[in-house]
Amino acid sequence: MSFPHALRSAKTQSFHGTARIPGDKSMSHRALILGLLTREETMISGLLEGEDVLNTAQAVRQLGGRVNRGHDGLWRVFGTGLGNLHEPDSVLDMGNSGTSTRLLMGLIAGHPVTATLTGDSSLVKRPMGRVIDPLQDMGAQCLGRENNRLPLTIKGSGHLRAIDYEMPVASAQVKSAILLAGLNIEGVTTVIEKIPTRDHTENMLRHFGIEIDTEILKNGGHAIRLKGRQRLHGCAIDIPGDPSSASFPVVAALLIDGAEIRLSHICINERRTGLFQTLIEMGADITFKNRHSEAGEQVADILVKGGNRLAGIRVPPERVASMIDEFPVLAVAASCAKGITTMTGLSELRVKESDRLARMAQGLLACGVRLEEGEESLIIHGTGKPPRGGVMIDTMLDHRIAMSFLVLGCVTDDPVEIDDARPIHTSFPDFIKIMNNLGAHMTDIDKKEEKVA
Ligand code: S3P
């Protein structure tokens, strides 16, 4: 079999320098969507220009917004205003992006328009019932394929019911979909989350002038209350670097002797930094400088020094939501650490862009790592040395699987290869350039390969 988009990552001797990581993906989607809901101009600097966000931008245009990128890299959105979406005259193609899909489902549900959404072969397998259920409770009509899969059609309404909804899964996407639907409702919509999830929607709504209340409950959960029909105001937003993207060079640096890198201007919202906290507890040398806040979000430069031997750890399950996208790269770090790393409460990893639990377990086993994969858990027995590598990984349209194994290849004796690097463009288009500028050896290959893990 030939793999025209295959990449090889070979051992890295030195890893040094400063890098600017592209804008946060979660914030980028939200900035475009909220920009659609005001008639005033919204100016966005630092927007992530990855495929997922470009798909959101395209959908915002199809829903009536004007979205332009200036030569200076500044994005401008001229919206239609809340309650005024245009009905799209063709299907909204969300590509690989679950976040675009679920957030836009909420937005459409609260408007008197009908729209059909679809996606690529990964996205059409992902569960949408978690969003459809509350939106139907509110009065929207949704019709998907078997098991609520895409393509699906939503017939929204300008007269939805406000609901009180306790989320059965810890999902910021579900929370955000309900809040976006609640924006155009007379009355107060309440979302209760037992485990706090990322709060960029709440923070950005405040930045657009909306009053939204977050009550901390006795059990540690949150009740988020939003009174509908408030007016959003256009604003300027500077989007900091994505901590999930930063996690790849951070882990690479930690595993390479003598490495020293600085990643400037990264979002360090505490609901996103579970990985950094975990790595520090494993013995990593990570420090935060120039802390400040921007558009309601904490931002800092991250300094990482490599060479400290990492120790295995038990990751507290209540921390999972704050590092939900970082388990693949944590599994790479754990494979090189000394001792056992136990990760539990991982059921959500099975319904991401791929089944990430299975993908990581299979790929790491093929690289020579000792591990146990459970229904919702992964236990990795690290030896204190990198595994041997020497495999090609089937990335299954999953950007984070692709990048995690390329990071592993930076430290294995035998190179690690991935069959398809294209998914990386969804979230981190400059990944290869940034990693190679810091000292990695990631190169194109095009050859016959038999051993695909
Ligand atoms: C996201 C929330 C998370 C995360 C995804 C982005 C968001 O998903 O995995 O990459 O921007 O709201 P869930 O909220 O479904 O866990």
Short mmCIF file of C-alpha atoms and ligand atoms in Angstrom, two decimals:
data_model
loop_
_atom_site.label_atom_id
_atom_site.label_comp_id
_atom_site.label_asym_id
_atom_site.label_seq_id
_atom_site.Cartn_x
_atom_site.Cartn_y
_atom_site.Cartn_z
CA MET A 1 0.00 0.00 0.00
CA SER A 2 1.27 3.52 -0.72
CA PHE A 3 0.76 6.42 1.70
CA PRO A 4 1.17 9.72 -0.19
CA HIS A 5 0.66 11.83 2.92
CA ALA A 6 2.84 9.77 5.24
CA LEU A 7 5.35 11.39 7.58
CA ARG A 8 8.33 10.09 9.53
CA SER A 9 9.55 11.43 12.86
CA ALA A 10 13.15 10.51 13.68
CA LYS A 11 15.16 10.98 16.85
CA THR A 12 15.72 14.59 17.90
CA GLN A 13 19.10 15.53 19.39
CA SER A 14 18.36 19.06 20.47
CA PHE A 15 15.10 20.96 20.98
CA HIS A 16 15.41 24.68 21.62
CA GLY A 17 13.81 28.02 20.92
CA THR A 18 10.70 30.14 21.13
CA ALA A 19 7.46 29.46 19.29
CA ARG A 20 4.10 31.13 18.87
CA ILE A 21 1.40 28.46 18.92
CA PRO A 22 -1.69 29.14 16.74
CA GLY A 23 -4.89 30.46 18.31
CA ASP A 24 -7.10 28.45 20.61
CA LYS A 25 -9.55 26.35 18.60
CA SER A 26 -12.42 26.51 21.11
CA MET A 27 -12.20 30.30 21.38
CA SER A 28 -11.87 30.72 17.61
CA HIS A 29 -15.13 28.87 16.89
CA ARG A 30 -16.96 30.87 19.54
CA ALA A 31 -15.63 34.25 18.39
CA LEU A 32 -16.95 33.66 14.85
CA ILE A 33 -20.32 32.34 16.04
CA LEU A 34 -20.95 35.15 18.53
CA GLY A 35 -19.81 37.66 15.88
CA LEU A 36 -22.73 36.44 13.76
CA LEU A 37 -25.14 37.39 16.56
CA THR A 38 -24.35 41.09 16.61
CA ARG A 39 -24.93 43.66 13.90
CA GLU A 40 -21.82 45.49 15.03
CA GLU A 41 -18.34 44.64 13.79
CA THR A 42 -16.30 41.99 15.60
CA MET A 43 -12.53 42.06 15.07
CA ILE A 44 -10.60 38.89 15.82
CA SER A 45 -6.82 38.70 15.96
CA GLY A 46 -5.00 35.41 16.43
CA LEU A 47 -7.86 33.34 14.98
CA LEU A 48 -6.82 29.74 14.38
CA GLU A 49 -6.73 29.26 10.60
CA GLY A 50 -7.14 25.49 10.84
CA GLU A 51 -9.69 23.56 8.80
CA ASP A 52 -12.15 23.11 11.69
CA VAL A 53 -12.39 26.84 12.30
CA LEU A 54 -12.50 27.63 8.57
CA ASN A 55 -15.50 25.31 8.39
CA THR A 56 -17.18 27.33 11.14
CA ALA A 57 -16.37 30.54 9.24
CA GLN A 58 -17.95 29.10 6.10
CA ALA A 59 -21.09 28.06 8.02
CA VAL A 60 -21.33 31.54 9.56
CA ARG A 61 -21.30 32.94 5.98
CA GLN A 62 -24.01 30.47 4.94
CA LEU A 63 -26.09 31.65 7.90
CA GLY A 64 -25.86 35.25 6.67
CA GLY A 65 -22.69 36.67 8.25
CA ARG A 66 -19.93 38.47 6.38
CA VAL A 67 -16.56 37.09 7.40
CA ASN A 68 -13.36 38.55 5.94
CA ARG A 69 -9.67 38.06 6.58
CA GLY A 70 -7.50 41.15 6.08
CA HIS A 71 -3.93 40.96 4.73
CA ASP A 72 -2.82 41.80 8.27
CA GLY A 73 -4.34 38.51 9.51
CA LEU A 74 -7.17 40.31 11.29
CA TRP A 75 -10.58 38.68 10.84
CA ARG A 76 -13.72 40.81 10.73
CA VAL A 77 -17.24 39.49 11.23
CA PHE A 78 -20.33 41.53 10.33
CA GLY A 79 -23.25 39.60 11.74
CA THR A 80 -26.98 39.45 11.14
CA GLY A 81 -27.88 39.98 14.81
CA LEU A 82 -29.58 37.63 17.26
CA GLY A 83 -32.86 36.29 15.87
CA ASN A 84 -31.91 37.10 12.29
CA LEU A 85 -30.07 34.11 10.86
CA HIS A 86 -30.50 33.44 7.15
CA GLU A 87 -31.63 29.99 6.18
CA PRO A 88 -28.69 28.31 4.42
CA ASP A 89 -29.52 27.24 0.87
CA SER A 90 -27.06 24.35 0.91
CA VAL A 91 -25.78 21.76 3.36
CA LEU A 92 -23.39 22.93 6.12
CA ASP A 93 -20.28 20.77 5.75
CA MET A 94 -18.49 20.65 9.09
CA GLY A 95 -15.61 18.49 7.85
CA ASN A 96 -13.93 16.85 10.86
CA SER A 97 -15.21 19.30 13.47
CA GLY A 98 -17.45 18.08 16.28
CA THR A 99 -17.28 21.48 18.01
CA SER A 100 -18.54 23.39 14.93
CA THR A 101 -21.35 20.88 14.51
CA ARG A 102 -22.62 20.83 18.08
CA LEU A 103 -22.34 24.58 18.68
CA LEU A 104 -24.07 25.42 15.42
CA MET A 105 -26.83 22.90 16.12
CA GLY A 106 -27.64 24.90 19.26
CA LEU A 107 -27.52 28.21 17.44
CA ILE A 108 -29.75 27.01 14.59
CA ALA A 109 -32.24 25.41 17.01
CA GLY A 110 -33.02 28.83 18.51
CA HIS A 111 -33.80 30.45 15.15
CA PRO A 112 -36.68 29.97 12.71
CA VAL A 113 -34.52 28.34 10.03
CA THR A 114 -33.97 24.80 8.77
CA ALA A 115 -30.46 23.53 8.09
CA THR A 116 -28.77 20.24 7.29
CA LEU A 117 -25.31 19.47 8.68
CA THR A 118 -22.85 16.81 7.59
CA GLY A 119 -19.16 15.97 7.95
CA ASP A 120 -16.33 13.66 6.99
CA SER A 121 -16.17 9.91 7.59
CA SER A 122 -14.98 10.46 11.19
CA LEU A 123 -17.61 13.06 12.12
CA VAL A 124 -20.57 11.09 10.71
CA LYS A 125 -19.78 8.33 13.21
CA ARG A 126 -19.85 10.60 16.27
CA PRO A 127 -22.81 10.82 18.68
CA MET A 128 -25.12 13.81 18.28
CA GLY A 129 -27.94 12.53 20.53
CA ARG A 130 -26.33 14.34 23.48
CA VAL A 131 -27.18 17.66 21.78
CA ILE A 132 -30.37 16.56 20.03
CA ASP A 133 -32.05 15.46 23.31
CA PRO A 134 -31.92 18.85 25.10
CA LEU A 135 -32.64 20.79 21.90
CA GLN A 136 -35.75 18.68 21.37
CA ASP A 137 -36.76 19.30 25.00
CA MET A 138 -36.56 23.00 24.14
CA GLY A 139 -38.87 22.47 21.15
CA ALA A 140 -36.53 22.18 18.14
CA GLN A 141 -37.03 19.39 15.61
CA CYS A 142 -34.02 17.29 14.70
CA LEU A 143 -33.85 14.37 12.33
CA GLY A 144 -30.60 12.45 12.00
CA ARG A 145 -29.57 9.04 10.71
CA GLU A 146 -29.76 5.84 12.77
CA ASN A 147 -28.42 6.50 16.31
CA ASN A 148 -28.60 10.26 15.80
CA ARG A 149 -25.64 10.41 13.47
CA LEU A 150 -24.94 13.05 10.80
CA PRO A 151 -26.13 14.05 8.25
CA LEU A 152 -28.96 15.59 10.24
CA THR A 153 -31.50 18.30 9.72
CA ILE A 154 -32.62 20.80 12.36
CA LYS A 155 -35.78 22.84 12.11
CA GLY A 156 -35.30 25.61 14.63
CA SER A 157 -37.78 28.03 16.13
CA GLY A 158 -37.81 31.58 17.42
CA HIS A 159 -40.04 30.39 20.27
CA LEU A 160 -38.14 27.63 22.06
CA ARG A 161 -38.83 26.83 25.73
CA ALA A 162 -36.23 27.72 28.36
CA ILE A 163 -35.16 24.54 30.19
CA ASP A 164 -33.19 23.48 33.26
CA TYR A 165 -30.86 20.78 32.00
CA GLU A 166 -28.52 18.59 34.02
CA MET A 167 -25.91 17.24 31.63
CA PRO A 168 -25.46 13.45 31.66
CA VAL A 169 -21.94 13.81 30.17
CA ALA A 170 -19.24 16.33 31.06
CA SER A 171 -19.24 18.18 27.74
CA ALA A 172 -18.53 21.83 27.01
CA GLN A 173 -19.94 21.29 23.55
CA VAL A 174 -23.32 20.22 24.92
CA LYS A 175 -23.33 23.05 27.47
CA SER A 176 -22.49 25.56 24.74
CA ALA A 177 -25.15 24.25 22.34
CA ILE A 178 -27.85 24.72 25.00
CA LEU A 179 -26.61 28.20 25.93
CA LEU A 180 -26.48 29.26 22.26
CA ALA A 181 -30.06 28.01 21.80
CA GLY A 182 -31.03 29.86 25.01
CA LEU A 183 -29.77 33.20 23.70
CA ASN A 184 -32.90 33.71 21.60
CA ILE A 185 -35.46 32.56 24.19
CA GLU A 186 -37.70 34.66 26.40
CA GLY A 187 -36.80 33.28 29.86
CA VAL A 188 -33.86 31.79 31.75
CA THR A 189 -32.03 28.70 30.47
CA THR A 190 -30.09 26.77 33.11
CA VAL A 191 -27.38 24.18 32.47
CA ILE A 192 -26.08 22.13 35.38
CA GLU A 193 -22.72 20.45 35.05
CA LYS A 194 -21.59 18.06 37.79
CA ILE A 195 -18.01 18.34 36.61
CA PRO A 196 -16.90 21.79 35.40
CA THR A 197 -16.01 21.82 31.70
CA ARG A 198 -14.23 24.51 29.70
CA ASP A 199 -16.05 27.83 30.10
CA HIS A 200 -15.01 29.75 26.98
CA THR A 201 -18.64 30.19 25.89
CA GLU A 202 -19.54 31.84 29.19
CA ASN A 203 -16.40 34.01 29.18
CA MET A 204 -16.86 35.11 25.59
CA LEU A 205 -20.57 35.84 26.02
CA ARG A 206 -19.56 38.21 28.84
CA HIS A 207 -17.01 39.80 26.51
CA PHE A 208 -19.84 40.44 24.01
CA GLY A 209 -21.80 42.20 26.77
CA ILE A 210 -24.12 39.38 27.89
CA GLU A 211 -24.96 38.81 31.54
CA ILE A 212 -24.56 35.15 32.46
CA ASP A 213 -24.41 33.76 35.96
CA THR A 214 -22.34 30.80 37.19
CA GLU A 215 -23.26 29.43 40.61
CA ILE A 216 -20.88 26.99 42.29
CA LEU A 217 -22.96 24.17 43.75
CA LYS A 218 -22.29 22.36 47.04
CA ASN A 219 -21.21 19.21 45.15
CA GLY A 220 -18.58 21.20 43.26
CA GLY A 221 -20.68 21.36 40.10
CA HIS A 222 -21.97 24.50 38.43
CA ALA A 223 -25.35 25.93 37.51
CA ILE A 224 -25.02 28.31 34.56
CA ARG A 225 -27.98 30.63 34.04
CA LEU A 226 -28.62 32.72 30.97
CA LYS A 227 -31.52 35.11 30.45
CA GLY A 228 -32.38 35.16 26.76
CA ARG A 229 -32.96 38.03 24.30
CA GLN A 230 -30.08 40.16 25.55
CA ARG A 231 -28.21 42.21 23.00
CA LEU A 232 -24.69 41.18 21.96
CA HIS A 233 -22.21 43.95 21.21
CA GLY A 234 -19.42 43.74 18.64
CA CYS A 235 -15.96 43.77 20.19
CA ALA A 236 -12.27 43.13 19.61
CA ILE A 237 -10.89 39.75 20.64
CA ASP A 238 -7.29 38.65 20.74
CA ILE A 239 -7.18 34.86 20.78
CA PRO A 240 -4.26 33.38 22.72
CA GLY A 241 -2.38 30.21 21.71
CA ASP A 242 -4.13 26.87 22.12
CA PRO A 243 -2.93 24.94 25.19
CA SER A 244 -4.00 21.67 23.54
CA SER A 245 -1.70 22.37 20.59
CA ALA A 246 1.04 23.59 22.94
CA SER A 247 0.95 20.23 24.72
CA PHE A 248 2.77 18.54 21.79
CA PRO A 249 5.97 20.63 21.87
CA VAL A 250 5.73 20.70 25.69
CA VAL A 251 5.84 16.89 25.94
CA ALA A 252 8.53 16.64 23.25
CA ALA A 253 10.70 19.11 25.21
CA LEU A 254 10.21 17.22 28.47
CA LEU A 255 11.39 13.97 26.90
CA ILE A 256 14.53 15.38 25.23
CA ASP A 257 17.68 15.86 27.33
CA GLY A 258 18.82 19.47 27.49
CA ALA A 259 15.72 20.80 25.70
CA GLU A 260 14.56 24.31 26.56
CA ILE A 261 11.61 26.00 24.88
CA ARG A 262 9.36 28.98 25.43
CA LEU A 263 5.83 29.04 24.04
CA SER A 264 4.50 32.57 24.14
CA HIS A 265 0.97 33.84 24.77
CA ILE A 266 -0.85 30.57 25.60
CA CYS A 267 -4.36 30.34 27.07
CA ILE A 268 -3.98 28.91 30.59
CA ASN A 269 -7.64 28.86 31.61
CA GLU A 270 -7.61 26.42 34.55
CA ARG A 271 -10.28 24.27 32.88
CA ARG A 272 -7.74 23.55 30.12
CA THR A 273 -4.50 23.00 32.00
CA GLY A 274 -4.99 19.56 33.56
CA LEU A 275 -2.18 18.16 31.43
CA PHE A 276 0.37 20.75 32.59
CA GLN A 277 -0.62 20.13 36.22
CA THR A 278 -0.27 16.37 35.72
CA LEU A 279 3.13 16.67 34.05
CA ILE A 280 4.37 18.94 36.85
CA GLU A 281 3.25 16.31 39.39
CA MET A 282 5.20 13.74 37.34
CA GLY A 283 8.33 15.85 37.86
CA ALA A 284 8.29 18.09 34.78
CA ASP A 285 10.02 21.48 34.78
CA ILE A 286 7.25 23.75 33.45
CA THR A 287 6.87 27.39 34.50
CA PHE A 288 4.43 30.14 33.57
CA LYS A 289 5.65 33.72 32.99
CA ASN A 290 3.94 37.01 32.08
CA ARG A 291 0.57 35.93 33.43
CA HIS A 292 -2.22 38.29 32.46
CA SER A 293 -5.83 38.21 31.42
CA GLU A 294 -7.32 38.97 28.01
CA ALA A 295 -10.96 38.83 26.87
CA GLY A 296 -11.80 37.16 30.20
CA GLU A 297 -9.16 34.42 29.78
CA GLN A 298 -5.85 33.80 31.59
CA VAL A 299 -2.80 33.94 29.31
CA ALA A 300 0.91 33.27 29.92
CA ASP A 301 4.21 32.22 28.34
CA ILE A 302 5.13 28.60 29.07
CA LEU A 303 8.77 27.67 29.72
CA VAL A 304 9.74 24.02 29.53
CA LYS A 305 13.05 22.37 30.35
CA GLY A 306 13.68 18.78 29.39
CA GLY A 307 15.72 16.02 30.91
CA ASN A 308 14.04 15.47 34.30
CA ARG A 309 12.98 11.85 34.47
CA LEU A 310 9.19 11.76 34.70
CA ALA A 311 7.54 9.43 37.24
CA GLY A 312 4.31 7.50 36.63
CA ILE A 313 1.20 8.91 38.28
CA ARG A 314 -2.48 8.20 38.97
CA VAL A 315 -4.46 10.91 37.19
CA PRO A 316 -7.48 11.93 39.30
CA PRO A 317 -10.66 11.18 37.29
CA GLU A 318 -12.16 14.55 38.29
CA ARG A 319 -9.31 16.16 36.30
CA VAL A 320 -10.27 14.44 33.05
CA ALA A 321 -12.47 17.27 31.69
CA SER A 322 -9.63 19.78 32.03
CA MET A 323 -7.34 17.66 29.83
CA ILE A 324 -9.83 15.73 27.72
CA ASP A 325 -7.92 16.31 24.46
CA GLU A 326 -4.49 15.72 26.01
CA PHE A 327 -4.66 12.02 26.95
CA PRO A 328 -3.03 10.83 23.71
CA VAL A 329 0.05 12.96 24.35
CA LEU A 330 0.02 12.15 28.08
CA ALA A 331 0.09 8.47 27.09
CA VAL A 332 3.27 9.23 25.12
CA ALA A 333 4.85 10.92 28.15
CA ALA A 334 3.74 8.03 30.40
CA SER A 335 5.34 5.52 28.01
CA CYS A 336 8.72 7.17 28.62
CA ALA A 337 8.21 7.83 32.36
CA LYS A 338 9.40 5.52 35.12
CA GLY A 339 6.59 3.59 36.77
CA ILE A 340 2.90 3.10 36.30
CA THR A 341 0.56 5.80 35.02
CA THR A 342 -3.13 5.09 35.65
CA MET A 343 -5.72 7.00 33.67
CA THR A 344 -9.39 6.35 34.45
CA GLY A 345 -12.77 7.90 33.59
CA LEU A 346 -11.87 7.99 29.91
CA SER A 347 -15.13 6.85 28.29
CA GLU A 348 -15.37 10.11 26.30
CA LEU A 349 -12.10 9.30 24.53
CA ARG A 350 -13.92 6.55 22.65
CA VAL A 351 -16.15 9.09 20.85
CA LYS A 352 -13.62 11.72 19.80
CA GLU A 353 -12.29 12.10 16.22
CA SER A 354 -11.34 8.43 16.59
CA ASP A 355 -11.58 5.93 19.44
CA ARG A 356 -8.51 7.46 21.08
CA LEU A 357 -8.24 4.85 23.82
CA ALA A 358 -8.02 2.04 21.28
CA ARG A 359 -5.76 4.02 18.91
CA MET A 360 -3.23 4.90 21.60
CA ALA A 361 -3.24 1.44 23.13
CA GLN A 362 -2.74 -0.29 19.76
CA GLY A 363 -0.05 2.12 18.56
CA LEU A 364 1.91 2.13 21.81
CA LEU A 365 1.76 -1.68 22.09
CA ALA A 366 3.21 -1.90 18.58
CA CYS A 367 6.02 0.45 19.70
CA GLY A 368 6.88 -1.95 22.53
CA VAL A 369 5.06 -0.29 25.47
CA ARG A 370 3.53 -2.49 28.20
CA LEU A 371 -0.03 -1.38 28.94
CA GLU A 372 -3.55 -2.44 29.80
CA GLU A 373 -6.56 -0.99 28.00
CA GLY A 374 -9.86 -1.12 29.92
CA GLU A 375 -13.32 -0.04 28.82
CA GLU A 376 -12.70 3.44 30.34
CA SER A 377 -9.08 3.28 31.39
CA LEU A 378 -5.50 3.05 30.26
CA ILE A 379 -2.66 1.84 32.48
CA ILE A 380 0.84 2.31 31.14
CA HIS A 381 3.93 0.64 32.60
CA GLY A 382 6.81 2.99 31.83
CA THR A 383 10.42 1.80 32.08
CA GLY A 384 11.97 5.24 32.35
CA LYS A 385 13.22 4.94 28.76
CA PRO A 386 11.45 5.59 25.45
CA PRO A 387 9.96 2.52 23.74
CA ARG A 388 11.65 1.23 20.58
CA GLY A 389 9.29 2.76 17.97
CA GLY A 390 9.71 1.50 14.40
CA VAL A 391 6.04 1.37 13.38
CA MET A 392 3.64 3.12 11.06
CA ILE A 393 0.46 4.40 12.72
CA ASP A 394 -2.93 4.56 11.03
CA THR A 395 -4.16 7.99 12.19
CA MET A 396 -7.85 7.36 11.34
CA LEU A 397 -8.51 11.07 10.53
CA ASP A 398 -7.47 12.03 14.06
CA HIS A 399 -5.12 15.02 14.33
CA ARG A 400 -4.18 14.39 17.96
CA ILE A 401 -3.28 10.75 17.32
CA ALA A 402 -1.11 11.90 14.41
CA MET A 403 0.73 14.56 16.45
CA SER A 404 1.14 12.37 19.54
CA PHE A 405 2.92 9.62 17.63
CA LEU A 406 5.11 12.13 15.81
CA VAL A 407 6.14 13.44 19.25
CA LEU A 408 6.96 9.88 20.33
CA GLY A 409 9.17 9.50 17.25
CA CYS A 410 11.31 12.40 18.55
CA VAL A 411 12.69 10.08 21.26
CA THR A 412 12.43 6.47 20.05
CA ASP A 413 15.54 4.72 18.62
CA ASP A 414 13.61 3.70 15.51
CA PRO A 415 11.52 6.36 13.78
CA VAL A 416 7.75 6.49 14.15
CA GLU A 417 5.71 7.02 11.00
CA ILE A 418 2.11 8.06 10.42
CA ASP A 419 0.17 7.09 7.32
CA ASP A 420 -1.67 10.40 6.87
CA ALA A 421 -0.61 13.80 8.18
CA ARG A 422 -3.52 15.72 6.63
CA PRO A 423 -5.74 15.65 9.76
CA ILE A 424 -3.15 17.86 11.51
CA HIS A 425 -4.47 20.78 9.42
CA THR A 426 -7.74 20.71 11.35
CA SER A 427 -6.18 22.18 14.50
CA PHE A 428 -2.46 22.93 14.09
CA PRO A 429 -1.54 23.74 10.49
CA ASP A 430 2.03 24.84 11.37
CA PHE A 431 2.79 21.82 13.55
CA ILE A 432 5.56 20.31 11.40
CA LYS A 433 7.19 23.69 10.72
CA ILE A 434 7.15 24.69 14.40
CA MET A 435 8.41 21.32 15.63
CA ASN A 436 11.19 21.19 13.02
CA ASN A 437 12.22 24.80 13.76
CA LEU A 438 12.66 23.76 17.39
CA GLY A 439 14.84 20.81 16.29
CA ALA A 440 12.55 17.86 15.45
CA HIS A 441 13.12 15.69 12.35
CA MET A 442 9.72 15.23 10.76
CA THR A 443 9.88 14.51 7.04
CA ASP A 444 7.61 13.33 4.22
CA ILE A 445 7.78 9.73 3.11
CA ASP A 446 6.12 8.01 0.24
CA LYS A 447 6.82 4.35 0.19
CA LYS A 448 5.34 0.91 0.49
CA GLU A 449 4.79 -0.10 4.09
CA GLU A 450 3.45 -3.33 5.42
CA LYS A 451 3.36 -2.93 9.16
CA VAL A 452 0.52 -0.53 9.98
CA ALA A 453 -0.52 -0.37 13.66
C1 S3P B 1 -14.50 21.45 22.99
C2 S3P B 1 -14.88 20.62 24.00
C3 S3P B 1 -14.36 19.27 24.18
C4 S3P B 1 -13.09 19.01 23.37
C5 S3P B 1 -13.17 19.58 21.99
C6 S3P B 1 -13.44 21.07 22.02
C7 S3P B 1 -15.11 22.79 22.88
O1 S3P B 1 -15.34 18.34 23.78
O2 S3P B 1 -12.82 17.63 23.30
O3 S3P B 1 -11.96 19.34 21.29
O4 S3P B 1 -14.56 23.66 22.19
O5 S3P B 1 -16.17 22.99 23.51
P1 S3P B 1 -16.49 17.87 24.82
O6 S3P B 1 -17.00 19.08 25.43
O7 S3P B 1 -17.54 17.18 24.00
O8 S3P B 1 -15.78 16.94 25.76
#
